[in-house]
mmCIF file of N, CA and C in Angstrom:
data_model
loop_
_atom_site.group_PDB
_atom_site.id
_atom_site.type_symbol
_atom_site.label_atom_id
_atom_site.label_comp_id
_atom_site.label_asym_id
_atom_site.label_seq_id
_atom_site.Cartn_x
_atom_site.Cartn_y
_atom_site.Cartn_z
ATOM 1 N N UNK D 285 52.173 109.327 70.831
ATOM 2 C CA UNK D 285 52.955 109.431 72.031
ATOM 3 C C UNK D 285 54.354 108.840 71.876
ATOM 4 N N UNK D 286 54.635 108.039 70.866
ATOM 5 C CA UNK D 286 55.980 107.479 70.680
ATOM 6 C C UNK D 286 56.723 108.271 69.627
ATOM 7 N N UNK D 287 58.051 108.418 69.840
ATOM 8 C CA UNK D 287 58.881 109.084 68.842
ATOM 9 C C UNK D 287 59.855 108.071 68.285
ATOM 10 N N UNK D 288 60.146 108.191 66.996
ATOM 11 C CA UNK D 288 61.135 107.309 66.394
ATOM 12 C C UNK D 288 62.375 108.138 66.123
ATOM 13 N N UNK D 289 63.464 107.778 66.818
ATOM 14 C CA UNK D 289 64.722 108.509 66.650
ATOM 15 C C UNK D 289 65.787 107.493 66.290
ATOM 16 N N UNK D 290 66.354 107.622 65.107
ATOM 17 C CA UNK D 290 67.424 106.728 64.680
ATOM 18 C C UNK D 290 66.992 105.277 64.663
ATOM 19 N N UNK D 291 65.754 104.990 64.315
ATOM 20 C CA UNK D 291 65.280 103.622 64.225
ATOM 21 C C UNK D 291 64.826 103.039 65.549
ATOM 22 N N UNK D 292 64.922 103.799 66.645
ATOM 23 C CA UNK D 292 64.514 103.295 67.956
ATOM 24 C C UNK D 292 63.258 104.021 68.410
ATOM 25 N N UNK D 293 62.416 103.297 69.095
ATOM 26 C CA UNK D 293 61.179 103.878 69.600
ATOM 27 C C UNK D 293 61.458 104.462 70.978
ATOM 28 N N UNK D 294 61.137 105.714 71.187
ATOM 29 C CA UNK D 294 61.349 106.371 72.476
ATOM 30 C C UNK D 294 60.020 106.675 73.110
ATOM 31 N N UNK D 295 59.944 106.364 74.414
ATOM 32 C CA UNK D 295 58.741 106.696 75.165
ATOM 33 C C UNK D 295 58.937 108.056 75.807
ATOM 34 N N UNK D 296 57.895 108.822 75.910
ATOM 35 C CA UNK D 296 58.052 110.129 76.563
ATOM 36 C C UNK D 296 58.274 109.957 78.067
ATOM 37 N N UNK D 297 58.904 110.921 78.680
ATOM 38 C CA UNK D 297 59.134 110.879 80.125
ATOM 39 C C UNK D 297 60.576 110.549 80.454
ATOM 40 N N UNK D 298 60.836 110.428 81.749
ATOM 41 C CA UNK D 298 62.201 110.196 82.216
ATOM 42 C C UNK D 298 62.470 108.713 82.367
ATOM 43 N N UNK D 299 63.750 108.345 82.285
ATOM 44 C CA UNK D 299 64.137 106.952 82.463
ATOM 45 C C UNK D 299 64.395 106.679 83.937
ATOM 46 N N UNK D 300 64.395 105.424 84.310
ATOM 47 C CA UNK D 300 64.755 105.045 85.663
ATOM 48 C C UNK D 300 63.604 105.159 86.633
ATOM 49 N N UNK D 301 63.965 105.036 87.937
ATOM 50 C CA UNK D 301 62.934 105.094 88.977
ATOM 51 C C UNK D 301 62.383 106.492 89.114
ATOM 52 N N UNK D 302 61.138 106.551 89.428
ATOM 53 C CA UNK D 302 60.548 107.857 89.698
ATOM 54 C C UNK D 302 60.819 108.181 91.162
ATOM 55 N N UNK D 303 61.232 109.409 91.463
ATOM 56 C CA UNK D 303 61.513 109.743 92.866
ATOM 57 C C UNK D 303 60.246 109.655 93.700
ATOM 58 N N UNK D 304 60.424 109.096 94.888
ATOM 59 C CA UNK D 304 59.292 109.004 95.797
ATOM 60 C C UNK D 304 58.929 110.411 96.254
ATOM 61 N N UNK D 305 57.702 110.563 96.677
ATOM 62 C CA UNK D 305 57.291 111.877 97.166
ATOM 63 C C UNK D 305 58.056 112.176 98.449
ATOM 64 N N UNK D 306 58.989 113.120 98.367
ATOM 65 C CA UNK D 306 59.826 113.458 99.514
ATOM 66 C C UNK D 306 59.133 114.542 100.314
ATOM 67 N N UNK D 307 59.077 114.312 101.612
ATOM 68 C CA UNK D 307 58.465 115.288 102.505
ATOM 69 C C UNK D 307 59.307 116.558 102.473
ATOM 70 N N UNK D 308 58.704 117.662 102.173
ATOM 71 C CA UNK D 308 59.413 118.927 102.032
ATOM 72 C C UNK D 308 60.089 119.337 103.342
ATOM 73 N N UNK D 309 59.424 119.112 104.462
ATOM 74 C CA UNK D 309 60.006 119.487 105.751
ATOM 75 C C UNK D 309 61.256 118.661 106.037
ATOM 76 N N UNK D 310 61.214 117.378 105.726
ATOM 77 C CA UNK D 310 62.365 116.501 105.951
ATOM 78 C C UNK D 310 63.537 116.933 105.067
ATOM 79 N N UNK D 311 63.206 117.306 103.837
ATOM 80 C CA UNK D 311 64.242 117.745 102.911
ATOM 81 C C UNK D 311 64.900 119.029 103.420
ATOM 82 N N UNK D 312 64.107 119.968 103.889
ATOM 83 C CA UNK D 312 64.645 121.215 104.432
ATOM 84 C C UNK D 312 65.510 120.956 105.661
ATOM 85 N N UNK D 313 65.064 120.040 106.525
ATOM 86 C CA UNK D 313 65.828 119.727 107.738
ATOM 87 C C UNK D 313 67.176 119.093 107.387
ATOM 88 N N UNK D 314 67.171 118.192 106.388
ATOM 89 C CA UNK D 314 68.445 117.591 105.949
ATOM 90 C C UNK D 314 69.380 118.652 105.387
ATOM 91 N N UNK D 315 68.806 119.584 104.658
ATOM 92 C CA UNK D 315 69.606 120.673 104.088
ATOM 93 C C UNK D 315 70.215 121.536 105.196
ATOM 94 N N UNK D 316 69.416 121.842 106.210
ATOM 95 C CA UNK D 316 69.918 122.643 107.336
ATOM 96 C C UNK D 316 71.025 121.895 108.086
ATOM 97 N N UNK D 317 70.801 120.590 108.299
ATOM 98 C CA UNK D 317 71.794 119.785 109.002
ATOM 99 C C UNK D 317 73.108 119.744 108.210
ATOM 100 N N UNK D 318 72.998 119.587 106.930
ATOM 101 C CA UNK D 318 74.176 119.564 106.063
ATOM 102 C C UNK D 318 74.927 120.894 106.142
ATOM 103 N N UNK D 319 74.183 121.988 106.152
ATOM 104 C CA UNK D 319 74.796 123.317 106.248
ATOM 105 C C UNK D 319 75.495 123.481 107.595
ATOM 106 N N UNK D 320 74.864 122.992 108.690
ATOM 107 C CA UNK D 320 75.497 123.074 110.023
ATOM 108 C C UNK D 320 76.816 122.303 110.036
ATOM 109 N N UNK D 321 76.783 121.086 109.463
ATOM 110 C CA UNK D 321 77.998 120.270 109.437
ATOM 111 C C UNK D 321 79.089 120.933 108.607
ATOM 112 N N UNK D 322 78.705 121.531 107.512
ATOM 113 C CA UNK D 322 79.660 122.227 106.648
ATOM 114 C C UNK D 322 80.315 123.382 107.397
ATOM 115 N N UNK D 323 79.507 124.159 108.113
ATOM 116 C CA UNK D 323 80.056 125.279 108.886
ATOM 117 C C UNK D 323 80.989 124.788 109.986
ATOM 118 N N UNK D 324 80.625 123.678 110.624
ATOM 119 C CA UNK D 324 81.473 123.121 111.687
ATOM 120 C C UNK D 324 82.816 122.663 111.114
ATOM 121 N N UNK D 325 82.774 121.988 109.951
ATOM 122 C CA UNK D 325 84.033 121.549 109.310
ATOM 123 C C UNK D 325 84.893 122.752 108.941
ATOM 124 N N UNK D 326 84.247 123.781 108.424
ATOM 125 C CA UNK D 326 84.973 124.991 108.028
ATOM 126 C C UNK D 326 85.629 125.637 109.246
ATOM 127 N N UNK D 327 84.901 125.693 110.367
ATOM 128 C CA UNK D 327 85.433 126.281 111.596
ATOM 129 C C UNK D 327 86.652 125.496 112.080
ATOM 130 N N UNK D 328 86.549 124.165 112.080
ATOM 131 C CA UNK D 328 87.676 123.328 112.496
ATOM 132 C C UNK D 328 88.882 123.523 111.584
ATOM 133 N N UNK D 329 88.622 123.611 110.281
ATOM 134 C CA UNK D 329 89.708 123.800 109.320
ATOM 135 C C UNK D 329 90.426 125.127 109.582
ATOM 136 N N UNK D 330 89.663 126.194 109.842
ATOM 137 C CA UNK D 330 90.277 127.491 110.116
ATOM 138 C C UNK D 330 91.042 127.487 111.431
ATOM 139 N N UNK D 331 90.510 126.791 112.457
ATOM 140 C CA UNK D 331 91.233 126.688 113.730
ATOM 141 C C UNK D 331 92.568 125.980 113.520
ATOM 142 N N UNK D 332 92.537 124.884 112.759
ATOM 143 C CA UNK D 332 93.765 124.142 112.488
ATOM 144 C C UNK D 332 94.786 125.014 111.767
ATOM 145 N N UNK D 333 94.324 125.749 110.761
ATOM 146 C CA UNK D 333 95.231 126.606 110.005
ATOM 147 C C UNK D 333 95.800 127.730 110.868
ATOM 148 N N UNK D 334 94.972 128.302 111.754
ATOM 149 C CA UNK D 334 95.454 129.366 112.641
ATOM 150 C C UNK D 334 96.520 128.829 113.599
ATOM 151 N N UNK D 335 96.297 127.619 114.131
ATOM 152 C CA UNK D 335 97.292 127.015 115.020
ATOM 153 C C UNK D 335 98.588 126.747 114.266
ATOM 154 N N UNK D 336 98.463 126.282 113.035
ATOM 155 C CA UNK D 336 99.634 126.007 112.204
ATOM 156 C C UNK D 336 100.431 127.287 111.965
ATOM 157 N N UNK D 337 99.735 128.370 111.639
ATOM 158 C CA UNK D 337 100.392 129.653 111.392
ATOM 159 C C UNK D 337 101.104 130.138 112.646
ATOM 160 N N UNK D 338 100.426 130.056 113.805
ATOM 161 C CA UNK D 338 101.050 130.554 115.031
ATOM 162 C C UNK D 338 102.262 129.713 115.420
ATOM 163 N N UNK D 339 102.202 128.386 115.211
ATOM 164 C CA UNK D 339 103.367 127.559 115.535
ATOM 165 C C UNK D 339 104.530 127.880 114.594
ATOM 166 N N UNK D 340 104.238 128.136 113.343
ATOM 167 C CA UNK D 340 105.303 128.501 112.393
ATOM 168 C C UNK D 340 105.901 129.864 112.751
ATOM 169 N N UNK D 341 105.041 130.796 113.195
ATOM 170 C CA UNK D 341 105.544 132.114 113.598
ATOM 171 C C UNK D 341 106.468 131.991 114.806
ATOM 172 N N UNK D 342 106.090 131.120 115.774
ATOM 173 C CA UNK D 342 106.952 130.898 116.947
ATOM 174 C C UNK D 342 108.294 130.305 116.515
ATOM 175 N N UNK D 343 108.250 129.363 115.580
ATOM 176 C CA UNK D 343 109.485 128.747 115.092
ATOM 177 C C UNK D 343 110.369 129.787 114.410
ATOM 178 N N UNK D 344 109.754 130.678 113.648
ATOM 179 C CA UNK D 344 110.507 131.735 112.961
ATOM 180 C C UNK D 344 111.189 132.641 113.981
ATOM 181 N N UNK D 345 110.456 133.020 115.047
ATOM 182 C CA UNK D 345 111.034 133.874 116.089
ATOM 183 C C UNK D 345 112.221 133.191 116.754
ATOM 184 N N UNK D 346 112.072 131.902 117.056
ATOM 185 C CA UNK D 346 113.161 131.161 117.697
ATOM 186 C C UNK D 346 114.381 131.110 116.782
ATOM 187 N N UNK D 347 114.156 130.887 115.498
ATOM 188 C CA UNK D 347 115.280 130.829 114.551
ATOM 189 C C UNK D 347 115.947 132.189 114.387
ATOM 190 N N UNK D 348 115.140 133.260 114.412
ATOM 191 C CA UNK D 348 115.724 134.598 114.317
ATOM 192 C C UNK D 348 116.606 134.893 115.528
ATOM 193 N N UNK D 349 116.129 134.481 116.724
ATOM 194 C CA UNK D 349 116.929 134.686 117.938
ATOM 195 C C UNK D 349 118.231 133.904 117.861
ATOM 196 N N UNK D 350 118.139 132.670 117.364
ATOM 197 C CA UNK D 350 119.336 131.839 117.224
ATOM 198 C C UNK D 350 120.310 132.471 116.237
ATOM 199 N N UNK D 351 119.785 132.969 115.126
ATOM 200 C CA UNK D 351 120.627 133.622 114.128
ATOM 201 C C UNK D 351 121.318 134.847 114.726
ATOM 202 N N UNK D 352 120.576 135.646 115.495
ATOM 203 C CA UNK D 352 121.145 136.832 116.129
ATOM 204 C C UNK D 352 122.264 136.439 117.095
ATOM 205 N N UNK D 353 122.067 135.345 117.841
ATOM 206 C CA UNK D 353 123.088 134.867 118.764
ATOM 207 C C UNK D 353 124.360 134.494 117.993
ATOM 208 N N UNK D 354 124.196 133.786 116.873
ATOM 209 C CA UNK D 354 125.363 133.407 116.071
ATOM 210 C C UNK D 354 126.064 134.638 115.501
ATOM 211 N N UNK D 355 125.285 135.646 115.100
ATOM 212 C CA UNK D 355 125.888 136.887 114.600
ATOM 213 C C UNK D 355 126.730 137.546 115.685
ATOM 214 N N UNK D 356 126.177 137.568 116.921
ATOM 215 C CA UNK D 356 126.921 138.155 118.045
ATOM 216 C C UNK D 356 128.220 137.387 118.275
ATOM 217 N N UNK D 357 128.144 136.066 118.227
ATOM 218 C CA UNK D 357 129.350 135.251 118.412
ATOM 219 C C UNK D 357 130.388 135.571 117.345
ATOM 220 N N UNK D 358 129.947 135.705 116.097
ATOM 221 C CA UNK D 358 130.871 136.000 114.993
ATOM 222 C C UNK D 358 131.521 137.365 115.187
ATOM 223 N N UNK D 359 130.709 138.358 115.588
ATOM 224 C CA UNK D 359 131.282 139.698 115.808
ATOM 225 C C UNK D 359 132.306 139.648 116.937
ATOM 226 N N UNK D 360 132.009 138.886 117.993
ATOM 227 C CA UNK D 360 132.945 138.767 119.117
ATOM 228 C C UNK D 360 134.242 138.095 118.659
ATOM 229 N N UNK D 361 134.125 137.061 117.852
ATOM 230 C CA UNK D 361 135.329 136.362 117.372
ATOM 231 C C UNK D 361 136.127 137.231 116.412
ATOM 232 N N UNK D 362 135.434 138.079 115.641
ATOM 233 C CA UNK D 362 136.145 139.014 114.762
ATOM 234 C C UNK D 362 136.991 139.987 115.577
ATOM 235 N N UNK D 363 136.544 140.277 116.799
ATOM 236 C CA UNK D 363 137.289 141.184 117.682
ATOM 237 C C UNK D 363 138.321 140.426 118.516
ATOM 238 N N UNK D 364 138.473 139.134 118.257
ATOM 239 C CA UNK D 364 139.477 138.351 118.966
ATOM 240 C C UNK D 364 138.985 137.760 120.277
ATOM 241 N N UNK D 365 137.711 137.864 120.569
ATOM 242 C CA UNK D 365 137.171 137.297 121.806
ATOM 243 C C UNK D 365 136.495 135.966 121.486
ATOM 244 N N UNK D 366 136.631 135.025 122.400
ATOM 245 C CA UNK D 366 135.955 133.744 122.217
ATOM 246 C C UNK D 366 134.800 133.690 123.214
ATOM 247 N N UNK D 367 133.575 133.638 122.727
ATOM 248 C CA UNK D 367 132.426 133.597 123.630
ATOM 249 C C UNK D 367 132.467 132.364 124.535
ATOM 250 N N UNK D 368 131.975 132.514 125.752
ATOM 251 C CA UNK D 368 132.017 131.425 126.732
ATOM 252 C C UNK D 368 131.239 130.197 126.239
ATOM 253 N N UNK D 369 130.169 130.422 125.458
ATOM 254 C CA UNK D 369 129.401 129.293 124.944
ATOM 255 C C UNK D 369 130.244 128.435 124.004
ATOM 256 N N UNK D 370 131.050 129.084 123.197
ATOM 257 C CA UNK D 370 131.897 128.338 122.264
ATOM 258 C C UNK D 370 132.990 127.597 123.028
ATOM 259 N N UNK D 371 133.553 128.246 124.059
ATOM 260 C CA UNK D 371 134.544 127.561 124.897
ATOM 261 C C UNK D 371 133.925 126.314 125.509
ATOM 262 N N UNK D 372 132.694 126.448 126.006
ATOM 263 C CA UNK D 372 132.011 125.304 126.606
ATOM 264 C C UNK D 372 131.788 124.204 125.576
ATOM 265 N N UNK D 373 131.417 124.601 124.369
ATOM 266 C CA UNK D 373 131.219 123.608 123.311
ATOM 267 C C UNK D 373 132.520 122.873 123.005
ATOM 268 N N UNK D 374 133.600 123.645 122.895
ATOM 269 C CA UNK D 374 134.897 123.033 122.573
ATOM 270 C C UNK D 374 135.343 122.089 123.679
ATOM 271 N N UNK D 375 135.264 122.514 124.920
ATOM 272 C CA UNK D 375 135.683 121.631 126.012
ATOM 273 C C UNK D 375 134.741 120.443 126.115
ATOM 274 N N UNK D 376 133.475 120.647 125.836
ATOM 275 C CA UNK D 376 132.512 119.544 125.836
ATOM 276 C C UNK D 376 132.834 118.530 124.763
ATOM 277 N N UNK D 377 133.250 119.000 123.585
ATOM 278 C CA UNK D 377 133.627 118.100 122.497
ATOM 279 C C UNK D 377 134.864 117.296 122.875
ATOM 280 N N UNK D 378 135.839 117.976 123.504
ATOM 281 C CA UNK D 378 137.053 117.271 123.889
ATOM 282 C C UNK D 378 136.725 116.188 124.903
ATOM 283 N N UNK D 379 135.852 116.513 125.866
ATOM 284 C CA UNK D 379 135.449 115.521 126.861
ATOM 285 C C UNK D 379 134.676 114.391 126.190
ATOM 286 N N UNK D 380 133.835 114.756 125.240
ATOM 287 C CA UNK D 380 133.055 113.755 124.519
ATOM 288 C C UNK D 380 133.951 112.815 123.738
ATOM 289 N N UNK D 381 134.995 113.350 123.089
ATOM 290 C CA UNK D 381 135.932 112.515 122.341
ATOM 291 C C UNK D 381 136.660 111.564 123.279
ATOM 292 N N UNK D 382 137.076 112.062 124.440
ATOM 293 C CA UNK D 382 137.772 111.220 125.412
ATOM 294 C C UNK D 382 136.847 110.095 125.873
ATOM 295 N N UNK D 383 135.572 110.413 126.097
ATOM 296 C CA UNK D 383 134.616 109.384 126.519
ATOM 297 C C UNK D 383 134.404 108.358 125.412
ATOM 298 N N UNK D 384 134.325 108.831 124.154
ATOM 299 C CA UNK D 384 134.138 107.908 123.026
ATOM 300 C C UNK D 384 135.335 106.967 122.908
ATOM 301 N N UNK D 385 136.559 107.529 123.061
ATOM 302 C CA UNK D 385 137.757 106.708 122.951
ATOM 303 C C UNK D 385 137.789 105.662 124.054
ATOM 304 N N UNK D 386 137.404 106.043 125.270
ATOM 305 C CA UNK D 386 137.420 105.084 126.372
ATOM 306 C C UNK D 386 136.378 103.994 126.158
ATOM 307 N N UNK D 387 135.219 104.335 125.572
ATOM 308 C CA UNK D 387 134.209 103.306 125.315
ATOM 309 C C UNK D 387 134.676 102.373 124.211
ATOM 310 N N UNK D 388 135.322 102.919 123.183
ATOM 311 C CA UNK D 388 135.847 102.073 122.107
ATOM 312 C C UNK D 388 136.881 101.108 122.661
ATOM 313 N N UNK D 389 137.737 101.614 123.533
ATOM 314 C CA UNK D 389 138.769 100.783 124.129
ATOM 315 C C UNK D 389 138.142 99.673 124.967
ATOM 316 N N UNK D 390 137.139 100.009 125.755
ATOM 317 C CA UNK D 390 136.462 99.013 126.591
ATOM 318 C C UNK D 390 135.799 97.949 125.721
ATOM 319 N N UNK D 391 135.175 98.365 124.620
ATOM 320 C CA UNK D 391 134.543 97.395 123.717
ATOM 321 C C UNK D 391 135.577 96.478 123.093
ATOM 322 N N UNK D 392 136.725 97.059 122.718
ATOM 323 C CA UNK D 392 137.784 96.258 122.103
ATOM 324 C C UNK D 392 138.293 95.211 123.101
ATOM 325 N N UNK D 393 138.462 95.603 124.344
ATOM 326 C CA UNK D 393 138.929 94.676 125.366
ATOM 327 C C UNK D 393 137.907 93.558 125.558
ATOM 328 N N UNK D 394 136.603 93.902 125.592
ATOM 329 C CA UNK D 394 135.557 92.893 125.761
ATOM 330 C C UNK D 394 135.551 91.913 124.596
ATOM 331 N N UNK D 395 135.742 92.438 123.371
ATOM 332 C CA UNK D 395 135.728 91.566 122.187
ATOM 333 C C UNK D 395 136.907 90.612 122.220
ATOM 334 N N UNK D 396 138.073 91.127 122.611
ATOM 335 C CA UNK D 396 139.255 90.257 122.698
ATOM 336 C C UNK D 396 139.032 89.174 123.741
ATOM 337 N N UNK D 397 138.457 89.531 124.880
ATOM 338 C CA UNK D 397 138.209 88.564 125.942
ATOM 339 C C UNK D 397 137.225 87.494 125.473
ATOM 340 N N UNK D 398 136.204 87.910 124.734
ATOM 341 C CA UNK D 398 135.209 86.951 124.257
ATOM 342 C C UNK D 398 135.787 86.039 123.185
ATOM 343 N N UNK D 399 136.660 86.558 122.324
ATOM 344 C CA UNK D 399 137.210 85.745 121.240
ATOM 345 C C UNK D 399 138.242 84.769 121.763
ATOM 346 N N UNK D 400 138.945 85.093 122.860
ATOM 347 C CA UNK D 400 139.962 84.178 123.400
ATOM 348 C C UNK D 400 139.349 83.032 124.168
ATOM 349 N N UNK D 401 138.118 83.220 124.703
ATOM 350 C CA UNK D 401 137.424 82.127 125.419
ATOM 351 C C UNK D 401 136.655 81.260 124.415
ATOM 352 N N UNK D 402 136.989 79.941 124.314
ATOM 353 C CA UNK D 402 136.275 79.081 123.338
ATOM 354 C C UNK D 402 134.930 78.653 123.809
#
């Protein structure tokens, strides 16, 4: 019953613990439960991916609309017309610059007042 391999004595059979007698019904139930969980994970993964795709498609549509708007503006400017949106942007920038300058001036005045008071 013993084999000698490379100077070592080997016993027949498997090494380690012998598996306990596992109830076949319990094993099948665990397998079914594992399969259910796997299907549920797969379903969630596909739902997530579908939502991701649809949100990206919406973003693409929005960007295409924005691009088309810019193309229209460029064509209008090529014809010598200034679109009202661009006029609004320009006047908004001018107002914004005036507001920034007034805030800078106010900050400078506050700093001078604080530095002169010991």
